[in-house]
mmCIF file of C-alpha atoms and ligand atoms in Angstrom:
data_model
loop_
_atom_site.group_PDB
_atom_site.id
_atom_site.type_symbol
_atom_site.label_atom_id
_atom_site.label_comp_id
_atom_site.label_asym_id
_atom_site.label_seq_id
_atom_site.Cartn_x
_atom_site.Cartn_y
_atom_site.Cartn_z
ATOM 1 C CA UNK A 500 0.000 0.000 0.000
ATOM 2 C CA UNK A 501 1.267 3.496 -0.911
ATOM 3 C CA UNK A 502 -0.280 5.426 1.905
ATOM 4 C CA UNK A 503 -1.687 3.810 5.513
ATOM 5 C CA UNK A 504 -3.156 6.935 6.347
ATOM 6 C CA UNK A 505 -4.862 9.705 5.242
ATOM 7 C CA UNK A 506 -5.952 12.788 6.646
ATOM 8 C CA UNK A 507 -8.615 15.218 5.599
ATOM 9 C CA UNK A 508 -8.891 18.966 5.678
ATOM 10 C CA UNK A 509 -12.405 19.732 6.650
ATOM 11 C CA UNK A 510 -14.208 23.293 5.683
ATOM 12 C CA UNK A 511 -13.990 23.050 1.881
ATOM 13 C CA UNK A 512 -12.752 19.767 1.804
ATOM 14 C CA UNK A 513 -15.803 17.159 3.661
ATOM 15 C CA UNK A 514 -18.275 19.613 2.776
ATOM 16 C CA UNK A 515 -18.757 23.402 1.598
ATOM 17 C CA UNK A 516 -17.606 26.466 3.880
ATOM 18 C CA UNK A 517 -18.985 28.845 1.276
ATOM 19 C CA UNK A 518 -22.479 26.913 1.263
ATOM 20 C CA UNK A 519 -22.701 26.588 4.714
ATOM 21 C CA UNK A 520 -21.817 30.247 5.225
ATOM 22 C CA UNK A 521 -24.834 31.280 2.708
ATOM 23 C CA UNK A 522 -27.750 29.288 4.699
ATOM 24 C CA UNK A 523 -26.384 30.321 8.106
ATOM 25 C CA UNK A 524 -26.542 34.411 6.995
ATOM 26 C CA UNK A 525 -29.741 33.703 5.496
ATOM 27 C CA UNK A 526 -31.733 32.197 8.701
ATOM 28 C CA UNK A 527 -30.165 35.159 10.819
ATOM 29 C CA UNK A 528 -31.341 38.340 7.957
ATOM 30 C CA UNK A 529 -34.608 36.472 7.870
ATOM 31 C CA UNK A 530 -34.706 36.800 11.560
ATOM 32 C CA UNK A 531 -33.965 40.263 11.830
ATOM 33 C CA UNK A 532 -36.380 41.299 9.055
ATOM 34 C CA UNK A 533 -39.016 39.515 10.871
ATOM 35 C CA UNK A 534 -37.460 41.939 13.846
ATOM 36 C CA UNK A 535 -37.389 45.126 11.808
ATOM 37 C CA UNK A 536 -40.743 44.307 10.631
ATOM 38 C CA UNK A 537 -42.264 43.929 14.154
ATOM 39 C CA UNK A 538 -40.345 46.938 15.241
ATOM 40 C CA UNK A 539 -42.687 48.863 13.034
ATOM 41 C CA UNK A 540 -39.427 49.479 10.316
ATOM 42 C CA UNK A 541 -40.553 49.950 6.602
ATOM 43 C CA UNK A 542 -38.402 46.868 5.139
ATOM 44 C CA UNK A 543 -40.459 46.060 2.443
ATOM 45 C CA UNK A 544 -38.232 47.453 -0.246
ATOM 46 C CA UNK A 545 -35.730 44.772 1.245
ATOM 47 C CA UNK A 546 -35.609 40.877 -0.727
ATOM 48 C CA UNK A 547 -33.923 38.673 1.771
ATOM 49 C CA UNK A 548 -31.808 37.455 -1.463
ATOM 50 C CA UNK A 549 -30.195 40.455 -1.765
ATOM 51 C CA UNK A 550 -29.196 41.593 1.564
ATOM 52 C CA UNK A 551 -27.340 38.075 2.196
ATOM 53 C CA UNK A 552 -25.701 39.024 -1.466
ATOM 54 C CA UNK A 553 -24.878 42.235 -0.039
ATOM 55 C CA UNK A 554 -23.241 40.673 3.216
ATOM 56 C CA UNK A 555 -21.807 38.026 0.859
ATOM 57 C CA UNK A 556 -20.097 40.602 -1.421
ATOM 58 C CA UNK A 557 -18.620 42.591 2.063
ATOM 59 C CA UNK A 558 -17.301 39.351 3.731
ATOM 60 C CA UNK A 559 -15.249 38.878 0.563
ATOM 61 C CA UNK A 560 -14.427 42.373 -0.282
ATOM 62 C CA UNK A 561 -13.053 43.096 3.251
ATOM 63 C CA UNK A 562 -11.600 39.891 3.796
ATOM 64 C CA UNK A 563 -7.606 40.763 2.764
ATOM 65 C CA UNK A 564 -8.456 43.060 5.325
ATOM 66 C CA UNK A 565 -7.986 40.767 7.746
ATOM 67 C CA UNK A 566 -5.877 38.232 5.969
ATOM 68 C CA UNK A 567 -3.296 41.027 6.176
ATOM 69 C CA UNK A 568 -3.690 41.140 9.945
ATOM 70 C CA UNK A 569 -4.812 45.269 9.166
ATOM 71 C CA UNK A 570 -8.210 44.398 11.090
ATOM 72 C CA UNK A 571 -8.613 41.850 13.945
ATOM 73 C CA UNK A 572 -11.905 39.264 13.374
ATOM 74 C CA UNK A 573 -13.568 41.181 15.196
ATOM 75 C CA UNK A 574 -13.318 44.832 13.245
ATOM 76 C CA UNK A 575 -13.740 42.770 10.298
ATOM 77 C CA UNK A 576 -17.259 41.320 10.847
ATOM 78 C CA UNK A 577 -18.630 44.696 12.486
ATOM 79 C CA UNK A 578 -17.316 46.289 9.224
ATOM 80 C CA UNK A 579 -19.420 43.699 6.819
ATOM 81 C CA UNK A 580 -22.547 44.290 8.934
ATOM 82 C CA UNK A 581 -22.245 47.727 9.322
ATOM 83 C CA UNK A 582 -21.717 48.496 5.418
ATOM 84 C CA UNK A 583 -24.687 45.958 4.505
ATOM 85 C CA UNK A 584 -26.669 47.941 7.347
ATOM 86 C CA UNK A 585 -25.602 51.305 5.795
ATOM 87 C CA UNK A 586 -26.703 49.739 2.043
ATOM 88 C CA UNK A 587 -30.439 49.477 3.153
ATOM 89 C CA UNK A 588 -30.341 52.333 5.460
ATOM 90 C CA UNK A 589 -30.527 49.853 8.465
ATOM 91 C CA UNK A 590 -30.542 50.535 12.258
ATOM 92 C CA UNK A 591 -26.175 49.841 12.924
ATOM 93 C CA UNK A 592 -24.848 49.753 16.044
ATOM 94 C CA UNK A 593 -21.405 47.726 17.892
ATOM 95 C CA UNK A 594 -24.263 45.650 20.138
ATOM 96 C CA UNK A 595 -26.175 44.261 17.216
ATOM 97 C CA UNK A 596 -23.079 43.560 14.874
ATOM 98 C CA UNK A 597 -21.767 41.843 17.814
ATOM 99 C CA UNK A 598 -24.680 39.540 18.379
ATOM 100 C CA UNK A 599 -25.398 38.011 14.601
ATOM 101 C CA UNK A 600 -21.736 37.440 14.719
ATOM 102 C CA UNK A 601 -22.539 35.721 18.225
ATOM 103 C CA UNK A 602 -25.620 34.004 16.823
ATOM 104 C CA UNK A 603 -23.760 32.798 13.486
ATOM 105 C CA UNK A 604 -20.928 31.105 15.589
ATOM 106 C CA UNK A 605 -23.313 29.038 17.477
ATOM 107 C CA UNK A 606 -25.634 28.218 14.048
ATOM 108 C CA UNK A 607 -23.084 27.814 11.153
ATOM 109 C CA UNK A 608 -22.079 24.548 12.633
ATOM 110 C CA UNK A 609 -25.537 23.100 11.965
ATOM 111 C CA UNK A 610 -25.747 24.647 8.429
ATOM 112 C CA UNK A 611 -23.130 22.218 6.795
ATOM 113 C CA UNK A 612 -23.774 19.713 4.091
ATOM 114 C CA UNK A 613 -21.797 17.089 3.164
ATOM 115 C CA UNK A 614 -20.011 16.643 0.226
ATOM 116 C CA UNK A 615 -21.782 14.388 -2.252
ATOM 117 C CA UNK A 616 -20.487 11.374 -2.155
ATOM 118 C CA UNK A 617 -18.801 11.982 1.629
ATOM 119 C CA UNK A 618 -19.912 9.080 3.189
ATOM 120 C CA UNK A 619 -19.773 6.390 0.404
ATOM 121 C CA UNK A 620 -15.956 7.979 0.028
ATOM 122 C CA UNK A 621 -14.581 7.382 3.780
ATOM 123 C CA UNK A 622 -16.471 3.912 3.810
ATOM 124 C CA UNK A 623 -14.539 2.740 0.986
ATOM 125 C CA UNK A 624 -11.109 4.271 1.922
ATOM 126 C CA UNK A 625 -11.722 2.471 5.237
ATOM 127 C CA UNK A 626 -12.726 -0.960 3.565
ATOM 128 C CA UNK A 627 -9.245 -0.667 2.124
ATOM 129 C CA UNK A 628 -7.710 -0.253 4.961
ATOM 130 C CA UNK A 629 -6.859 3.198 5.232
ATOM 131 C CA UNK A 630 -6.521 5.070 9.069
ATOM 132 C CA UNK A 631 -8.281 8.003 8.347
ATOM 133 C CA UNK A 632 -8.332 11.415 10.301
ATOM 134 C CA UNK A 633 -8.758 15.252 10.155
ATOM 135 C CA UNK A 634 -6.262 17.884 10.464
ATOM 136 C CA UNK A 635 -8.515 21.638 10.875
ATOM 137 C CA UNK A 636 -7.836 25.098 11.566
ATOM 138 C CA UNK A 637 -10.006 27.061 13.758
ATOM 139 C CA UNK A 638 -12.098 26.970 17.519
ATOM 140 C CA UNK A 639 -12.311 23.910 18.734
ATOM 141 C CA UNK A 640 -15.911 23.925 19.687
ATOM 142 C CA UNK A 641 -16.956 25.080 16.420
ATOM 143 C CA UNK A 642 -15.249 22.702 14.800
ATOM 144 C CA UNK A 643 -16.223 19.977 17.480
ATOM 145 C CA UNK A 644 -20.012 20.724 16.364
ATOM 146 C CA UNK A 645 -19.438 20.457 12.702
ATOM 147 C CA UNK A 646 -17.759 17.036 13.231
ATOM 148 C CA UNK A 647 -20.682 15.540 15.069
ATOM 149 C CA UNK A 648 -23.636 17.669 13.118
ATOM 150 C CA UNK A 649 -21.893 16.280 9.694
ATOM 151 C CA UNK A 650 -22.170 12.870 11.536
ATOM 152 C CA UNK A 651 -18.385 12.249 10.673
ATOM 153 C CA UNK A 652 -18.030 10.395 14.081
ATOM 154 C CA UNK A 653 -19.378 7.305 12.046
ATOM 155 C CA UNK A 654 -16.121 6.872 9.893
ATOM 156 C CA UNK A 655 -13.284 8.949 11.654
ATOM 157 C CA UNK A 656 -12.639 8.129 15.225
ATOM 158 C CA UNK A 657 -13.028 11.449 17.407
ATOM 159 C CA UNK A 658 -9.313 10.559 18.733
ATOM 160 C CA UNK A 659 -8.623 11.619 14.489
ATOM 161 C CA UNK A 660 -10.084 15.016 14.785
ATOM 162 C CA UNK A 661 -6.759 17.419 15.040
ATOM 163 C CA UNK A 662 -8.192 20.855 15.649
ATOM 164 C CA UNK A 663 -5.305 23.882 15.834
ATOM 165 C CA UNK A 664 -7.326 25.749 18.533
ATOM 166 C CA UNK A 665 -6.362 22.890 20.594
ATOM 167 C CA UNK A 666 -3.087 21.504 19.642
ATOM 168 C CA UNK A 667 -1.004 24.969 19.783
ATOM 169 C CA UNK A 668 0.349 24.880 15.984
ATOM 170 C CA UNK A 669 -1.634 25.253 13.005
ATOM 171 C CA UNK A 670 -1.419 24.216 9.269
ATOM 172 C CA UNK A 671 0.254 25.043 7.272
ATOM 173 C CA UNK A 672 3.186 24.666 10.609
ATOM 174 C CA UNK A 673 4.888 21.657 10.236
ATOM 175 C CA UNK A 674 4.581 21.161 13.829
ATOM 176 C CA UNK A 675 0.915 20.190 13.491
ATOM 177 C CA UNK A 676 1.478 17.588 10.875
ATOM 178 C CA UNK A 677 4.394 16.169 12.760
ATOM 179 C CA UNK A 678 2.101 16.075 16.290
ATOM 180 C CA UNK A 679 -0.373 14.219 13.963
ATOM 181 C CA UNK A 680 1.619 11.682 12.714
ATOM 182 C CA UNK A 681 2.753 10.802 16.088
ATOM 183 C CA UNK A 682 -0.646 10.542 17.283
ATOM 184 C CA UNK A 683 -1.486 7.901 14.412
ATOM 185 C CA UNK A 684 1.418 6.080 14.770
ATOM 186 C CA UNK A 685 2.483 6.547 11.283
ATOM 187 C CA UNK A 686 5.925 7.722 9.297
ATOM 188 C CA UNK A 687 5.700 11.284 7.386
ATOM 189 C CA UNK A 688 5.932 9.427 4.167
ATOM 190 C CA UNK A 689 3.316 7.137 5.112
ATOM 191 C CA UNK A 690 0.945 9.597 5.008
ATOM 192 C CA UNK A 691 -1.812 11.502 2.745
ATOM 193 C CA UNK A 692 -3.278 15.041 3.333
ATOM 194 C CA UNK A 693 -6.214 15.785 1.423
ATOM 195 C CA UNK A 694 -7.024 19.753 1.386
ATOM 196 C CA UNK A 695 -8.513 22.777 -0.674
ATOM 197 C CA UNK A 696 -6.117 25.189 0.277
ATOM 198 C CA UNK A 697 -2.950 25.139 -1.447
ATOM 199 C CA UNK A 698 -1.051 27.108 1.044
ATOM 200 C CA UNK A 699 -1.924 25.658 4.509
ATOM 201 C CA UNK A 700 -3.037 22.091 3.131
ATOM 202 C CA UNK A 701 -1.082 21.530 0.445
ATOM 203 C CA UNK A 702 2.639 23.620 0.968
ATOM 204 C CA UNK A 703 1.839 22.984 4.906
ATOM 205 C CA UNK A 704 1.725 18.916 4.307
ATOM 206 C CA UNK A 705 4.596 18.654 1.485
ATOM 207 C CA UNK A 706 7.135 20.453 3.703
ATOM 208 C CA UNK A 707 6.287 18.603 6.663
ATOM 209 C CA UNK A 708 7.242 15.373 4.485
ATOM 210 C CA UNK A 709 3.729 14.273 3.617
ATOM 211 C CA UNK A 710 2.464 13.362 0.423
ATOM 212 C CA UNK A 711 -0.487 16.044 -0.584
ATOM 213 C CA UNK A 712 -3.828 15.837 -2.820
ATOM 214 C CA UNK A 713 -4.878 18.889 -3.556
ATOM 215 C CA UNK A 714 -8.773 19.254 -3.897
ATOM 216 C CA UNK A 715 -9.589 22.343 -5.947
ATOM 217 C CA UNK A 716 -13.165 23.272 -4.263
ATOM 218 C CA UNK A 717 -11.869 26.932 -3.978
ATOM 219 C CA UNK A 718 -10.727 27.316 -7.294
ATOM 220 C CA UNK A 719 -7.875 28.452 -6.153
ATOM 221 C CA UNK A 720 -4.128 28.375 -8.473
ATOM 222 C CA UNK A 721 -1.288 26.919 -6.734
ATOM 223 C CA UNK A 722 1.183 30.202 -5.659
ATOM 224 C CA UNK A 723 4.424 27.622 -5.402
ATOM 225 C CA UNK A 724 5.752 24.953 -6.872
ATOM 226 C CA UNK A 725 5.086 22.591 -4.566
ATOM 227 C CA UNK A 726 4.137 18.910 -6.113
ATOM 228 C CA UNK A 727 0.505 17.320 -5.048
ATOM 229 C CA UNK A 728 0.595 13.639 -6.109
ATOM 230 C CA UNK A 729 -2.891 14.653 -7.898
ATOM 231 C CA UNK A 730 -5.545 17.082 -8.156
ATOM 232 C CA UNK A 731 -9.153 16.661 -8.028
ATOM 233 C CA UNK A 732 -12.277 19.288 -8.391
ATOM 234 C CA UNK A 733 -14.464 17.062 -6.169
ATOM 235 C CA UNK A 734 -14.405 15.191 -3.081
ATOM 236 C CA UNK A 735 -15.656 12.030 -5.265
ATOM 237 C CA UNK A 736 -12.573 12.671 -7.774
ATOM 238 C CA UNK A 737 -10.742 12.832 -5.044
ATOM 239 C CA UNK A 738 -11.386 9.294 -3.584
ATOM 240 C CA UNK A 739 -11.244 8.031 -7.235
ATOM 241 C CA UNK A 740 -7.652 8.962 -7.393
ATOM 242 C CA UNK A 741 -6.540 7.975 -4.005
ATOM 243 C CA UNK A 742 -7.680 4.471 -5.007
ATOM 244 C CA UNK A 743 -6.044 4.450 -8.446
ATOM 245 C CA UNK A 744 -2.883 5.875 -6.982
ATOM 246 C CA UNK A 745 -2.944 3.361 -4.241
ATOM 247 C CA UNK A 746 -3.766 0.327 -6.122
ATOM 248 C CA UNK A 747 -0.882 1.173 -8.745
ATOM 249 C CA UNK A 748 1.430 1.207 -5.726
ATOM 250 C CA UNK A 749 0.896 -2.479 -4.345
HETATM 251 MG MG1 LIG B 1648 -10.337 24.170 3.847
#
């Protein structure tokens, strides 16, 4: 066997950030309309469409905002809901930014969907014997919640579920990958790492000696010239190729 183990990144990779992110906004404007409305607020004019567009188009625009470290996360998202607020002439203040981001945190976990194919996928790399896992970035009770509400404690033992907000080091360190392999029990060049983003999944798991797949959910053009053993556009591709690519090894 090429590989005995292979780890998975999970936003983007098990199922869609982007998609997830789209429902959760949605339930919380509808919400607040429903608020407005009551309030005795003409919002009419407003489609519930277009203000999540709006908030959609302000979480991306301002996002190398904080990618640059120029805004913390939290002057970010008061930004995006302040300058949707401001594009509808909407009530804005620090207290009500503050609690959709509050009341997003606890929902978006619940908001996920799976990947098609997700389940099928992990079954099969596990019927081949594959010790599989999950290597994240972010809180650990957020990312706890989308674990268990994406029912991925079926196929990937919780004692697989590597979460940075709780191991100290974070991809793309190699530190985390390193910590992980010891975990599994497994040599550097034993292992897989399946991820959408090419600099924390992919660069991350190649220089910490691990073989990388890079799923392209993100669209997203490689920025080095780091080798993947194989690129997919879909979580089912994905598996496809692991398998071919494994059974050409034995
Ligand atoms: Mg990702």
């Amino acid at each position: 066997m090429r590989w005995k183990t292979i780890c998975f990144d999970l936003d983007n990779t098990l199922h869609s950030h982007d998609t997830a992110f789209i429902r959760t906004v949605r339930m919380l404007f509808d919400k607040k309309l429903h608020e407005w409305r009551n309030k005795g607020l003409n919002v009419s004019h407003i489609k519930l469409d277009s203000v999540v567009g709006t908030f959609k188009y302000f979480s991306d625009e301002l996002w190398d905002k904080k990618e640059s470290g120029e805004w913390s996360r939290e002057t970010y998202r008061r930004e995006r809901y302040k300058q949707t607020m401001e594009t509808y002439e909407l009530p804005n203040d620090l207290h009500s930014a503050d609690r959709f981001h509050e009341e997003y945190e606890k929902n978006v976990p619940f908001y996920g969907v799976p990947y098609e194919g997700l389940y099928e996928g992990l079954e099969q790399l596990e019927k081949h014997g594959f010790q599989l896992g999950i290597i994240t970035n972010g809180r650990s009770t957020t990312q706890l919640k989308k674990f268990e509400a994406l029912n991925l404690s079926s196929y990937i033992s919780q004692k697989s579920l590597f979460i940075s907000g709780e191991m100290g080091t974070a991809k793309p360190e190699r530190t985390i990958f390193q910590q992980v392999a010891e975990h599994l029990r497994v040599e550097a060049n034993e292992a897989l790492f399946v991820g959408d983003a090419w600099e924390l999944d992919i660069v991350g798991a190649i220089e910490a000696g691990w073989d990388a797949l890079y799923l392209n959910t993100s669209a997203q053009l490689p920025t080095t010239e780091h080798q993947p053993v194989g690129q997919a556009s879909s979580f089912k591709e994905a598996i496809e190729l692991i398998v071919t690519l494994d059974s050409k090894a034995r």
